[in-house]
């Protein structure tokens, strides 16, 4: 076993430096965005608003100062709405966090009866490890750290998005390219902050825990798994709460505004319009940020747990042990170079260049990352080593581990492109859905559902091949690093993903501020590309969730001491059935929640249109605050049952039915959850873009279906409204369900293995 080229000291320097570079880069991008002023500048008439370039608004004789002031006012309303919602949500989630932390401590501490004596190690019985009480204390600390990091990631993302939306609108007056750069830079701020923070906090936590654990790496990395649990449990509430909020407002605004009153989207007369724009930030940005942070934390934890009981951990080889963190570090540098391609090397000048520019981000980052992973695998890994494989040690070469990461990386790209094919209105699937609107909403719904089911085929094959290849090479560790490979370009993925809601908000602000039709066209073009990239982001999140939860499942099975999961035993099979049912139960809860909240919203919007005189004429202002309050109250109340379902299932199954049944539940939830998540996200995305295809009316085919307000357009709006909770609430929350149950089972595995299965012990 030849040693690696990179020294331990080198590793200790590279990881924090890459993280700090990521944070610095995001701050630079933020400074560049902040240079655009949202206050009218007092300047000579010939140099209006501080810009010498001629602005469209001037040509059309609209008072520039009024527009800027209106944009600033709307931006403040959106920012305040989003901040107050997140603060309310975090108060509730904070209570849960403390309660769950106490639960972790009690359950894990009771494994050895709260004894402070050293215990024999789980995997190597010849050695003694730190007491179970230490695992309980440190797991609790890492859970709280993961939860706080997740909350901060989501909150910062939301702050940046609400800071950038009006700036994007104002830049759209100078051209679509300028607006694109502002929206993309703001997305990059969030992407890099999240990737770098996640890496830095995890690395510092490992170093601090090592002061106590010393050479007991098995105990150290078992305690670190709490970090992933904390990240994902916060993400669950962020995703579900934010998803219910945004879709209640969106459905309410669309049904009454577009279908009944025939007013355009984001019309300032619509009472739900501010709530709708707030929703984009709390659901798509804060929720997505926490979600991807959770995936990232869990895939790192899964890889580290398996590595700690392989030759890396046994020989205390720090550099090889930190291989997952080094891959993420290189990912930050790769994404930094990739981002410059969109903002500095090539300039977007026309509407047609927007989508290719975003797609190129994915391709460039994947190609560069392949080279980066090759270098890391060469310098940070010994030429051959052994990996723990269900009780045995399997010999692995460093090039095999390199291939495992690449399989995940490229599978992610394939899933991204398949998602794009099925959800972008540039291709035939969405155009067929749009065409089906000729005969009404029913055919639109049928075509949309069929598209969603069909879009599952290729991603599942990509995930299946990825799993087979990576498991054949490096057992469960291979799957964990494949998941990490898919998430290694997380900074770019998040930048592209956050770009969508920012552009969506920018369009809303342009409409509300009464800007010209040409500017609205530009923001619509940015938004349509953003819709597709959001679908690609969801594809990545779901694909990585499948790999992450399988890796966590493997770690759980090893830790719980199960030698083989036999589907033919009744204990496991009943678990499989129940597990496969859970995503349906969860989706039912979230869909119903959106429906109930939307119902209240529709009633309120109708009430305002009917009772406020002069609202339709535009002479009276609607009461936006009541709609914001309806969304906030509904989402806080409704996020608790689905959250409880996911968090309590592993505990109840593990305690009463034992680890074998729990392994069945995890496998069942993984298998059915991935399918529903992909089809729900893509169906919703396709319906949304079919509606946008008719509205834009670019091709002759689209013109024959339009214009806005025509029967096919109304059918498309209904499809879009049905798809809203699918693509923004149920679909994206399901990938958290899959991961969260697996990581929770892993954290509580010592307790379940010792005290679990009460019902089967009675009989």
XYZ file of C-alpha atoms in Angstrom:
763
model
C 0.000 0.000 0.000
C 1.975 2.968 -1.300
C 1.282 6.274 0.444
C -0.343 9.252 -1.216
C 1.483 12.308 -2.582
C -0.408 14.920 -0.543
C 0.777 15.261 3.072
C -1.623 15.553 6.022
C -0.487 19.143 6.503
C -1.319 19.861 2.844
C -4.839 18.529 3.392
C -5.254 20.620 6.530
C -4.344 23.737 4.520
C -6.189 23.028 1.237
C -9.687 22.361 2.636
C -10.132 25.566 4.702
C -8.417 27.703 2.037
C -10.775 26.482 -0.715
C -13.747 27.202 1.570
C -12.467 30.705 2.333
C -11.899 31.366 -1.401
C -15.529 30.331 -1.996
C -16.809 32.741 0.656
C -14.586 35.562 -0.665
C -15.787 34.988 -4.235
C -19.429 35.143 -3.168
C -18.757 38.441 -1.366
C -17.110 39.874 -4.509
C -20.189 38.909 -6.554
C -22.410 40.514 -3.928
C -20.425 43.779 -4.078
C -20.819 43.803 -7.881
C -24.593 43.355 -7.583
C -24.868 46.031 -4.888
C -23.376 48.643 -7.236
C -26.754 48.921 -8.952
C -28.700 51.537 -7.036
C -32.400 51.186 -6.251
C -32.725 54.821 -5.215
C -33.198 57.543 -7.853
C -29.994 59.535 -8.066
C -30.086 63.292 -8.153
C -28.205 64.011 -11.352
C -28.201 66.453 -14.281
C -30.987 65.972 -16.806
C -28.618 64.839 -19.553
C -27.106 62.141 -17.361
C -30.271 60.734 -15.945
C -30.124 58.180 -13.118
C -26.345 58.273 -13.244
C -26.224 56.385 -16.553
C -25.187 57.993 -19.809
C -26.626 55.081 -21.809
C -30.022 55.811 -23.295
C -32.710 53.888 -21.473
C -35.834 52.511 -23.091
C -37.956 54.213 -20.460
C -36.684 57.618 -21.548
C -37.620 56.970 -25.157
C -41.130 56.146 -24.069
C -41.363 59.192 -21.814
C -42.149 57.400 -18.556
C -40.874 59.221 -15.486
C -37.736 57.314 -14.541
C -37.689 58.381 -10.871
C -41.189 57.043 -10.308
C -40.260 53.663 -11.736
C -37.161 53.336 -9.565
C -39.056 54.369 -6.437
C -41.861 51.928 -7.190
C -39.362 49.103 -7.703
C -37.710 49.919 -4.368
C -41.080 49.978 -2.614
C -42.148 46.590 -4.045
C -38.752 45.090 -3.258
C -39.098 46.181 0.394
C -42.571 44.656 0.634
C -41.304 41.312 -0.737
C -38.213 41.327 1.479
C -40.213 42.125 4.628
C -42.789 39.437 3.838
C -40.099 36.797 3.299
C -38.105 37.759 6.391
C -41.131 37.782 8.696
C -42.292 34.388 7.385
C -38.872 32.788 7.877
C -38.545 34.226 11.382
C -41.969 32.867 12.319
C -41.066 29.481 10.849
C -37.668 29.359 12.573
C -39.318 29.988 15.958
C -41.420 26.843 15.523
C -38.559 24.889 14.021
C -36.248 26.048 16.839
C -38.525 24.432 19.428
C -38.495 21.208 17.421
C -34.705 21.394 17.083
C -34.156 21.595 20.846
C -36.688 18.832 21.538
C -35.128 16.513 18.950
C -31.612 17.258 20.224
C -32.709 16.137 23.727
C -34.206 12.990 22.161
C -30.920 12.157 20.391
C -29.007 12.583 23.645
C -31.417 10.411 25.685
C -31.700 7.618 23.105
C -27.990 7.345 22.315
C -26.937 7.864 25.930
C -29.172 5.024 27.088
C -27.430 2.488 24.799
C -24.916 1.696 27.584
C -27.089 3.068 30.413
C -25.366 6.485 30.423
C -22.087 4.870 31.524
C -18.861 6.879 31.142
C -16.692 3.742 30.815
C -14.936 3.005 27.528
C -16.664 0.328 25.445
C -15.355 -2.252 22.981
C -15.475 -0.951 19.414
C -18.344 -2.064 17.193
C -16.259 -3.198 14.213
C -12.917 -4.111 15.818
C -13.682 -5.894 19.100
C -9.973 -6.083 20.078
C -9.891 -2.327 20.715
C -11.700 -0.072 23.164
C -13.540 3.034 21.989
C -14.934 6.111 23.735
C -18.159 5.570 25.789
C -21.619 5.609 24.184
C -22.350 8.703 26.271
C -19.679 10.588 24.275
C -21.379 9.563 21.021
C -24.656 10.885 22.459
C -23.151 14.252 23.438
C -21.217 14.786 20.209
C -24.035 13.560 17.950
C -26.309 16.106 19.641
C -23.770 18.904 19.117
C -23.246 18.013 15.450
C -27.032 17.783 14.937
C -27.436 21.341 16.268
C -24.511 22.579 14.140
C -25.982 21.024 10.990
C -29.408 22.483 11.770
C -28.052 25.987 12.355
C -25.889 25.879 9.208
C -28.898 24.747 7.179
C -31.108 27.527 8.546
C -28.412 30.155 7.947
C -27.862 28.888 4.372
C -31.550 29.190 3.558
C -31.899 32.586 5.214
C -28.858 34.119 3.487
C -30.071 32.808 0.133
C -33.456 34.443 0.650
C -31.852 37.748 1.702
C -29.648 37.813 -1.407
C -32.549 36.963 -3.714
C -34.797 39.701 -2.321
C -31.855 42.099 -2.578
C -31.282 41.273 -6.248
C -34.807 41.058 -7.684
C -35.456 44.798 -8.194
C -31.891 45.311 -9.368
C -32.492 42.728 -12.103
C -35.661 44.588 -13.134
C -33.843 47.918 -13.357
C -30.977 46.413 -15.364
C -33.499 44.923 -17.813
C -34.040 48.488 -19.074
C -30.507 48.380 -20.486
C -30.854 45.018 -22.159
C -31.434 41.365 -21.464
C -27.699 40.634 -21.055
C -27.251 43.068 -18.167
C -30.312 41.704 -16.361
C -29.078 38.126 -16.875
C -25.712 38.906 -15.274
C -27.298 40.478 -12.169
C -29.663 37.533 -11.654
C -26.898 34.996 -12.247
C -24.358 36.756 -10.002
C -26.899 36.858 -7.176
C -27.515 33.137 -7.622
C -23.757 32.578 -7.465
C -23.542 34.466 -4.146
C -25.940 31.942 -2.649
C -24.307 28.917 -4.305
C -20.786 29.696 -3.131
C -21.779 30.811 0.368
C -23.667 27.571 0.877
C -21.021 25.225 -0.555
C -18.177 26.944 1.301
C -20.018 27.279 4.609
C -21.128 23.645 4.537
C -17.555 22.474 3.923
C -15.940 24.812 6.453
C -18.330 24.062 9.319
C -18.044 20.300 8.725
C -14.236 20.433 8.586
C -13.922 22.582 11.739
C -16.363 20.257 13.547
C -14.208 17.227 12.652
C -11.040 18.973 13.906
C -12.683 19.990 17.193
C -14.194 16.533 17.809
C -10.764 15.005 17.144
C -9.371 16.826 20.193
C -11.548 14.542 22.352
C -11.717 11.385 20.258
C -8.002 11.182 19.433
C -7.420 7.888 17.628
C -11.005 6.630 17.992
C -12.035 7.579 14.432
C -14.880 5.091 14.375
C -16.613 6.943 17.235
C -15.648 10.355 15.848
C -17.268 9.891 12.447
C -20.269 8.126 13.911
C -20.904 11.287 15.957
C -20.436 13.456 12.841
C -23.506 11.846 11.174
C -25.649 14.116 13.365
C -24.505 16.993 11.120
C -26.332 15.514 8.136
C -29.436 14.817 10.236
C -29.548 18.425 11.444
C -29.140 19.794 7.929
C -31.882 17.667 6.453
C -34.437 18.007 9.228
C -34.343 21.809 8.848
C -34.524 21.415 5.075
C -37.683 19.335 5.420
C -39.533 22.105 7.258
C -38.089 24.751 4.944
C -39.159 22.846 1.851
C -42.631 21.866 3.063
C -43.412 25.169 4.816
C -42.004 27.277 1.989
C -43.664 25.088 -0.646
C -47.114 25.404 0.946
C -46.637 29.169 1.321
C -45.599 29.825 -2.259
C -48.184 27.587 -3.892
C -51.147 28.757 -1.816
C -50.408 32.306 -2.978
C -49.648 31.282 -6.557
C -52.791 29.177 -7.037
C -54.973 31.848 -5.392
C -53.477 34.635 -7.515
C -53.780 32.645 -10.774
C -57.290 31.263 -10.360
C -58.978 34.527 -9.462
C -56.672 36.907 -11.332
C -56.060 35.150 -14.625
C -59.012 32.832 -15.044
C -61.866 34.773 -13.413
C -60.848 38.437 -13.756
C -58.710 38.102 -16.872
C -55.932 40.357 -15.560
C -52.250 39.559 -16.291
C -49.937 37.667 -13.971
C -48.339 39.870 -11.269
C -50.882 42.650 -11.865
C -50.678 45.102 -8.903
C -54.494 44.987 -8.597
C -54.290 41.342 -7.541
C -54.299 41.149 -3.705
C -52.248 37.906 -3.666
C -49.444 39.264 -5.838
C -47.018 40.217 -3.044
C -47.605 36.884 -1.266
C -46.901 35.107 -4.577
C -43.563 36.890 -5.015
C -42.615 36.335 -1.368
C -43.356 32.647 -1.922
C -40.769 32.348 -4.699
C -38.114 33.365 -2.191
C -39.140 31.279 0.804
C -39.957 28.125 -1.168
C -37.649 28.002 -4.160
C -34.672 29.767 -2.608
C -34.617 29.220 1.167
C -36.109 25.712 0.806
C -33.843 24.672 -2.074
C -30.754 26.024 -0.292
C -31.427 24.015 2.851
C -32.308 20.955 0.769
C -29.076 20.838 -1.230
C -27.048 21.677 1.865
C -28.676 18.649 3.537
C -27.757 16.352 0.616
C -24.221 17.643 0.656
C -23.821 17.170 4.423
C -25.296 13.666 4.303
C -23.236 12.393 1.377
C -20.084 13.660 3.146
C -21.175 11.986 6.410
C -22.033 8.687 4.683
C -18.628 8.590 2.973
C -16.769 9.474 6.177
C -18.582 6.832 8.254
C -17.716 4.060 5.802
C -14.121 5.332 5.406
C -13.579 5.405 9.182
C -14.011 1.601 9.372
C -11.953 0.989 6.200
C -8.167 1.032 5.902
C -8.119 4.872 5.925
C -9.620 4.947 9.404
C -7.789 1.903 10.738
C -4.345 3.253 9.695
C -5.345 6.848 10.627
C -4.538 8.198 7.196
C -5.952 11.746 7.414
C -5.505 12.754 3.768
C -7.261 9.683 2.349
C -9.901 9.958 5.085
C -10.643 13.538 3.985
C -10.983 12.516 0.307
C -14.719 13.448 0.266
C -13.904 16.915 1.648
C -11.061 17.380 -0.857
C -13.451 16.552 -3.719
C -15.825 19.241 -2.428
C -12.935 21.721 -2.065
C -11.894 21.217 -5.677
C -15.579 21.559 -6.605
C -15.630 25.116 -5.201
C -12.603 26.136 -7.304
C -14.060 24.471 -10.433
C -17.403 26.240 -9.965
C -15.593 29.541 -9.491
C -13.914 29.194 -12.906
C -17.215 28.027 -14.439
C -19.093 31.060 -13.099
C -16.613 33.414 -14.774
C -17.595 31.872 -18.139
C -21.144 33.195 -17.683
C -20.327 36.579 -16.139
C -16.978 37.653 -17.588
C -15.657 35.538 -20.489
C -18.794 35.450 -22.658
C -21.577 38.008 -22.630
C -25.235 37.158 -23.174
C -26.593 39.640 -25.711
C -29.885 38.208 -26.954
C -32.794 36.230 -25.521
C -31.751 33.136 -27.512
C -28.420 32.997 -25.680
C -29.869 32.777 -22.142
C -30.703 29.083 -21.963
C -27.503 27.893 -23.720
C -25.459 30.050 -21.314
C -27.049 28.294 -18.337
C -26.700 24.832 -19.902
C -23.042 25.510 -20.681
C -22.509 26.132 -16.971
C -23.477 22.518 -16.285
C -21.308 21.125 -19.076
C -18.224 23.239 -18.274
C -18.408 22.479 -14.541
C -18.793 18.730 -15.199
C -15.841 18.565 -17.616
C -13.553 20.625 -15.353
C -14.660 18.654 -12.297
C -13.729 15.369 -14.009
C -10.164 16.682 -14.371
C -10.209 18.011 -10.791
C -11.370 14.683 -9.349
C -8.649 12.907 -11.333
C -5.970 15.103 -9.748
C -7.408 14.700 -6.216
C -7.676 10.912 -6.601
C -4.075 10.772 -7.782
C -2.537 12.903 -5.009
C -4.813 12.163 -2.036
C -5.329 8.392 -2.244
C -2.871 5.525 -1.832
C -2.577 3.424 -5.014
C -4.505 0.616 -3.309
C -6.463 0.365 -0.046
C -9.346 -1.570 1.486
C -12.979 -0.504 1.920
C -15.391 -1.975 4.480
C -17.983 -4.119 2.691
C -20.601 -5.624 5.058
C -18.181 -7.260 7.454
C -15.322 -7.899 5.001
C -12.623 -5.586 3.648
C -12.612 -5.180 -0.143
C -9.425 -4.140 -1.937
C -9.844 -1.042 -4.117
C -7.463 0.869 -6.420
C -7.420 4.676 -6.525
C -8.515 4.811 -10.202
C -11.656 2.846 -9.274
C -12.624 5.495 -6.724
C -12.008 8.174 -9.354
C -14.472 6.373 -11.645
C -17.065 6.165 -8.844
C -17.040 9.958 -8.424
C -17.195 10.456 -12.208
C -20.159 8.091 -12.556
C -22.103 10.250 -10.098
C -20.938 13.469 -11.747
C -21.975 12.440 -15.259
C -25.191 10.729 -14.124
C -26.132 14.117 -12.653
C -25.517 15.799 -16.003
C -27.632 13.176 -17.834
C -30.496 13.609 -15.359
C -30.198 17.383 -15.806
C -30.452 17.186 -19.576
C -33.298 14.673 -19.611
C -35.206 16.926 -17.215
C -34.537 19.852 -19.510
C -35.791 17.926 -22.550
C -39.063 17.108 -20.802
C -39.681 20.531 -19.244
C -38.329 23.120 -21.716
C -40.766 24.535 -24.254
C -38.049 24.389 -26.914
C -38.675 20.633 -27.351
C -41.597 18.534 -28.538
C -42.825 17.045 -25.200
C -43.933 20.431 -23.797
C -45.150 21.596 -27.204
C -47.371 18.495 -27.386
C -48.788 19.334 -23.947
C -49.452 22.902 -25.113
C -51.132 21.577 -28.264
C -53.441 19.357 -26.177
C -54.913 22.539 -24.608
C -56.928 23.041 -27.824
C -59.507 20.600 -26.520
C -59.584 21.909 -22.947
C -58.027 21.336 -19.550
C -58.782 17.590 -19.336
C -56.577 16.612 -22.298
C -53.870 18.958 -21.006
C -53.874 17.140 -17.663
C -53.768 13.698 -19.342
C -50.832 14.658 -21.588
C -48.985 16.299 -18.688
C -49.300 13.253 -16.430
C -48.127 10.958 -19.230
C -45.099 13.190 -19.822
C -44.184 13.068 -16.120
C -44.371 9.272 -15.934
C -42.346 8.906 -19.110
C -39.659 11.317 -17.898
C -38.765 8.889 -15.096
C -37.314 6.230 -17.434
C -33.869 7.605 -18.346
C -33.019 9.152 -14.935
C -33.776 5.831 -13.227
C -31.501 3.960 -15.658
C -28.787 6.584 -15.050
C -29.107 6.153 -11.264
C -29.233 2.337 -11.600
C -26.085 2.156 -13.746
C -24.376 4.604 -11.386
C -25.215 2.422 -8.393
C -24.092 -0.800 -10.093
C -20.762 0.595 -11.281
C -19.859 2.392 -8.063
C -20.882 -0.525 -5.831
C -18.926 -3.020 -7.953
C -15.789 -0.894 -7.615
C -15.899 0.298 -4.004
C -18.959 -1.117 -2.198
C -21.032 1.390 -0.181
C -18.169 3.888 -0.100
C -18.331 3.993 -3.903
C -22.019 4.945 -3.783
C -21.364 7.642 -1.169
C -18.633 9.273 -3.278
C -20.803 8.944 -6.421
C -23.448 11.000 -4.586
C -20.731 13.443 -3.618
C -19.638 13.578 -7.268
C -23.170 14.539 -8.299
C -23.127 17.294 -5.658
C -19.512 18.387 -6.195
C -20.607 21.176 -8.548
C -23.264 22.302 -6.033
C -22.166 25.966 -6.215
C -22.922 26.143 -9.950
C -26.081 24.049 -9.584
C -27.412 26.389 -6.918
C -26.452 29.517 -8.871
C -28.474 28.256 -11.832
C -31.314 27.246 -9.564
C -31.532 30.501 -7.588
C -31.383 32.442 -10.848
C -34.932 31.233 -11.685
C -36.883 32.707 -8.731
C -34.842 35.942 -8.926
C -35.862 36.380 -12.595
C -39.450 35.446 -11.744
C -39.523 38.149 -9.062
C -37.922 40.643 -11.453
C -40.774 40.070 -13.914
C -43.330 40.522 -11.149
C -41.738 43.798 -10.068
C -41.671 45.078 -13.686
C -45.404 44.354 -14.023
C -46.289 45.914 -10.667
C -44.168 49.014 -11.257
C -45.986 49.579 -14.547
C -42.907 49.200 -16.759
C -43.234 48.913 -20.503
C -44.289 45.822 -22.401
C -40.760 45.415 -23.847
C -39.183 45.130 -20.422
C -41.757 42.569 -19.335
C -40.840 40.528 -22.444
C -37.205 40.542 -21.382
C -37.933 39.454 -17.809
C -40.298 36.769 -19.166
C -37.483 35.395 -21.324
C -35.200 35.276 -18.275
C -37.976 33.617 -16.272
C -38.768 30.928 -18.891
C -35.100 29.870 -18.914
C -35.192 29.974 -15.105
C -38.151 27.605 -15.019
C -36.226 25.004 -16.957
C -33.084 25.429 -14.866
C -35.178 25.094 -11.696
C -36.432 21.759 -13.051
C -32.815 20.730 -13.758
C -31.906 21.688 -10.169
C -34.731 19.536 -8.849
C -33.512 16.655 -11.031
C -30.051 16.927 -9.460
C -31.524 17.106 -5.960
C -33.632 13.973 -6.534
C -30.839 11.988 -8.219
C -28.353 12.822 -5.488
C -30.965 12.033 -2.817
C -31.342 8.514 -4.249
C -27.591 7.860 -4.101
C -27.145 9.550 -0.710
C -29.927 7.587 0.931
C -28.610 4.312 -0.484
C -25.162 5.089 0.936
C -26.712 6.003 4.301
C -28.802 2.832 4.117
C -25.601 0.808 3.662
C -23.972 2.551 6.615
C -27.103 1.936 8.724
C -27.203 -1.783 7.853
C -23.502 -2.126 8.797
C -23.899 -0.159 12.039
C -27.043 -2.036 13.107
C -25.210 -5.332 12.624
C -27.539 -6.742 9.961
C -25.573 -9.209 7.844
C -28.114 -9.472 5.021
C -31.449 -7.779 4.206
C -33.608 -10.698 3.051
C -36.739 -9.580 1.203
C -38.351 -12.989 1.710
C -38.511 -12.685 5.496
C -41.913 -11.295 6.580
C -40.278 -8.702 8.879
C -38.463 -7.099 5.936
C -41.261 -7.495 3.402
C -43.888 -5.729 5.498
C -41.340 -2.945 5.947
C -40.899 -2.711 2.165
C -44.637 -2.360 1.607
C -45.073 0.286 4.283
C -41.968 2.162 3.114
C -43.231 2.282 -0.475
C -46.538 3.692 0.774
C -44.955 6.545 2.779
C -44.188 8.875 -0.176
C -47.865 8.638 -1.216
C -49.052 9.450 2.288
C -46.591 12.321 2.501
C -47.597 13.686 -0.941
C -51.271 13.450 0.016
C -50.623 15.556 3.102
C -48.645 18.253 1.278
C -51.053 18.436 -1.691
C -54.065 18.703 0.615
C -52.312 21.413 2.612
C -51.720 23.478 -0.528
C -55.342 22.917 -1.574
C -56.712 24.049 1.793
C -54.481 27.120 1.932
C -55.274 27.998 -1.707
C -58.993 27.751 -0.957
C -58.671 30.388 1.794
C -56.561 32.531 -0.526
C -59.087 32.330 -3.407
C -61.904 33.338 -1.049
C -59.923 36.319 0.267
C -58.914 37.525 -3.223
C -62.530 37.234 -4.428
C -63.730 39.076 -1.317
C -61.364 41.962 -2.002
C -62.353 42.227 -5.672
C -66.022 42.240 -4.696
C -65.884 44.592 -1.709
C -63.106 47.129 -2.383
C -64.561 49.815 -4.690
C -62.233 50.938 -7.497
C -59.894 47.912 -7.183
C -60.441 46.627 -10.745
C -60.173 50.179 -12.116
C -56.815 50.602 -10.363
C -57.903 53.586 -8.280
C -57.859 51.709 -4.939
C -55.019 49.616 -3.464
C -55.632 45.982 -2.468
C -54.904 44.727 1.041
C -51.727 42.709 0.381
C -51.005 42.075 4.088
C -54.057 39.869 4.664
C -52.997 37.539 1.824
C -49.441 37.363 3.164
C -50.864 36.466 6.598
C -53.106 33.714 5.130
C -50.085 32.095 3.435
C -47.912 32.392 6.539
C -50.485 30.962 8.953
C -51.454 28.124 6.633
C -47.897 27.018 5.933
C -46.787 27.107 9.582
C -49.796 25.053 10.660
C -49.708 22.630 7.741
C -45.963 21.862 7.716
C -46.119 20.090 11.088
C -48.038 16.852 10.177
C -45.891 15.938 7.111
C -42.758 16.782 9.106
C -43.891 14.606 11.996
C -44.636 11.709 9.619
C -41.062 11.707 8.280
C -39.320 12.268 11.619
C -41.369 9.793 13.671
C -41.581 6.867 11.223
C -37.977 5.608 11.704
C -38.260 6.019 15.483
C -41.556 4.123 15.756
C -40.493 1.347 13.367
C -37.035 0.999 14.926
C -38.294 0.902 18.521
C -41.306 -1.374 18.011
C -40.385 -3.514 15.001
C -36.587 -3.513 15.034
C -33.788 -2.870 12.559
C -34.763 -5.504 9.981
C -38.233 -4.044 9.415
C -36.697 -0.562 9.399
C -34.257 -1.630 6.668
C -37.300 -2.713 4.626
C -39.065 0.618 5.232
C -35.990 2.569 4.094
C -35.601 0.492 0.922
C -39.313 0.785 0.072
C -39.398 4.568 0.610
C -36.284 5.008 -1.531
C -37.623 2.969 -4.438
C -41.063 4.562 -4.623
C -40.065 8.072 -3.505
C -37.575 8.655 -6.320
C -40.121 7.759 -9.003
C -42.888 9.974 -7.615
C -40.487 12.864 -7.030
C -39.160 12.865 -10.619
C -42.579 12.508 -12.255
C -44.211 15.156 -10.005
C -41.452 17.716 -10.622
C -41.401 17.184 -14.379
C -45.196 17.138 -14.824
C -45.486 20.448 -12.978
C -42.559 21.970 -14.876
C -44.000 20.897 -18.253
C -47.449 22.375 -17.500
C -45.865 25.647 -16.399
C -43.764 25.945 -19.548
C -46.661 24.880 -21.816
C -48.559 27.880 -20.435
C -45.515 30.144 -20.991
C -45.128 28.755 -24.545
C -48.689 29.850 -25.395
C -48.219 33.232 -23.668
C -44.944 34.053 -25.422
C -46.443 33.216 -28.848
C -43.026 33.045 -30.510
C -43.692 30.322 -33.115
C -46.653 30.055 -35.519
C -47.841 27.010 -33.563
C -47.850 28.979 -30.293
C -49.635 31.915 -31.948
C -52.412 29.580 -33.135
C -53.067 28.633 -29.473
C -52.945 32.160 -28.011
C -53.245 34.955 -27.172
C -53.547 35.304 -23.366
C -57.167 34.848 -22.356
C -58.023 32.417 -25.193
C -59.645 29.055 -24.358
C -56.422 27.029 -24.901
C -54.588 29.554 -22.694
C -57.166 29.157 -19.916
C -56.801 25.360 -20.149
C -53.020 25.787 -19.882
C -53.416 27.988 -16.783
C -55.509 25.262 -15.121
C -52.820 22.669 -15.911
C -50.156 24.991 -14.531
C -52.177 25.517 -11.356
C -52.577 21.755 -10.805
C -48.844 21.318 -11.418
C -47.838 23.991 -8.903
C -48.060 21.860 -5.740
C -46.581 18.895 -7.633
C -43.444 20.669 -8.782
C -42.856 23.016 -5.857
C -44.236 21.251 -2.774
C -44.670 17.465 -3.017
C -41.976 16.629 -5.585
C -39.018 18.471 -4.045
C -40.000 17.556 -0.476
C -39.947 13.842 -1.301
C -36.203 13.736 -1.825
C -35.808 15.035 1.731
C -38.150 12.293 2.989
C -35.916 9.628 1.420
C -32.643 11.049 2.786
C -33.926 12.122 6.161
C -35.357 8.747 7.121
C -32.066 7.076 6.160
C -29.804 9.483 8.059
C -32.081 9.439 11.099
C -31.978 5.635 11.143
C -28.173 5.758 10.944
C -27.870 8.209 13.864
C -30.200 6.112 16.046
C -28.786 2.763 14.826
C -26.877 1.989 18.077
C -30.101 2.483 20.078
C -32.264 0.422 17.705
C -29.690 -2.384 17.611
C -29.592 -2.542 21.428
C -33.181 -1.812 22.483
C -35.256 -1.986 19.261
C -37.902 -4.474 18.124
C -40.011 -4.443 21.310
C -43.081 -5.996 19.674
C -41.177 -8.935 18.185
C -39.447 -9.508 21.542
C -42.837 -9.902 23.232
C -43.993 -12.689 20.930
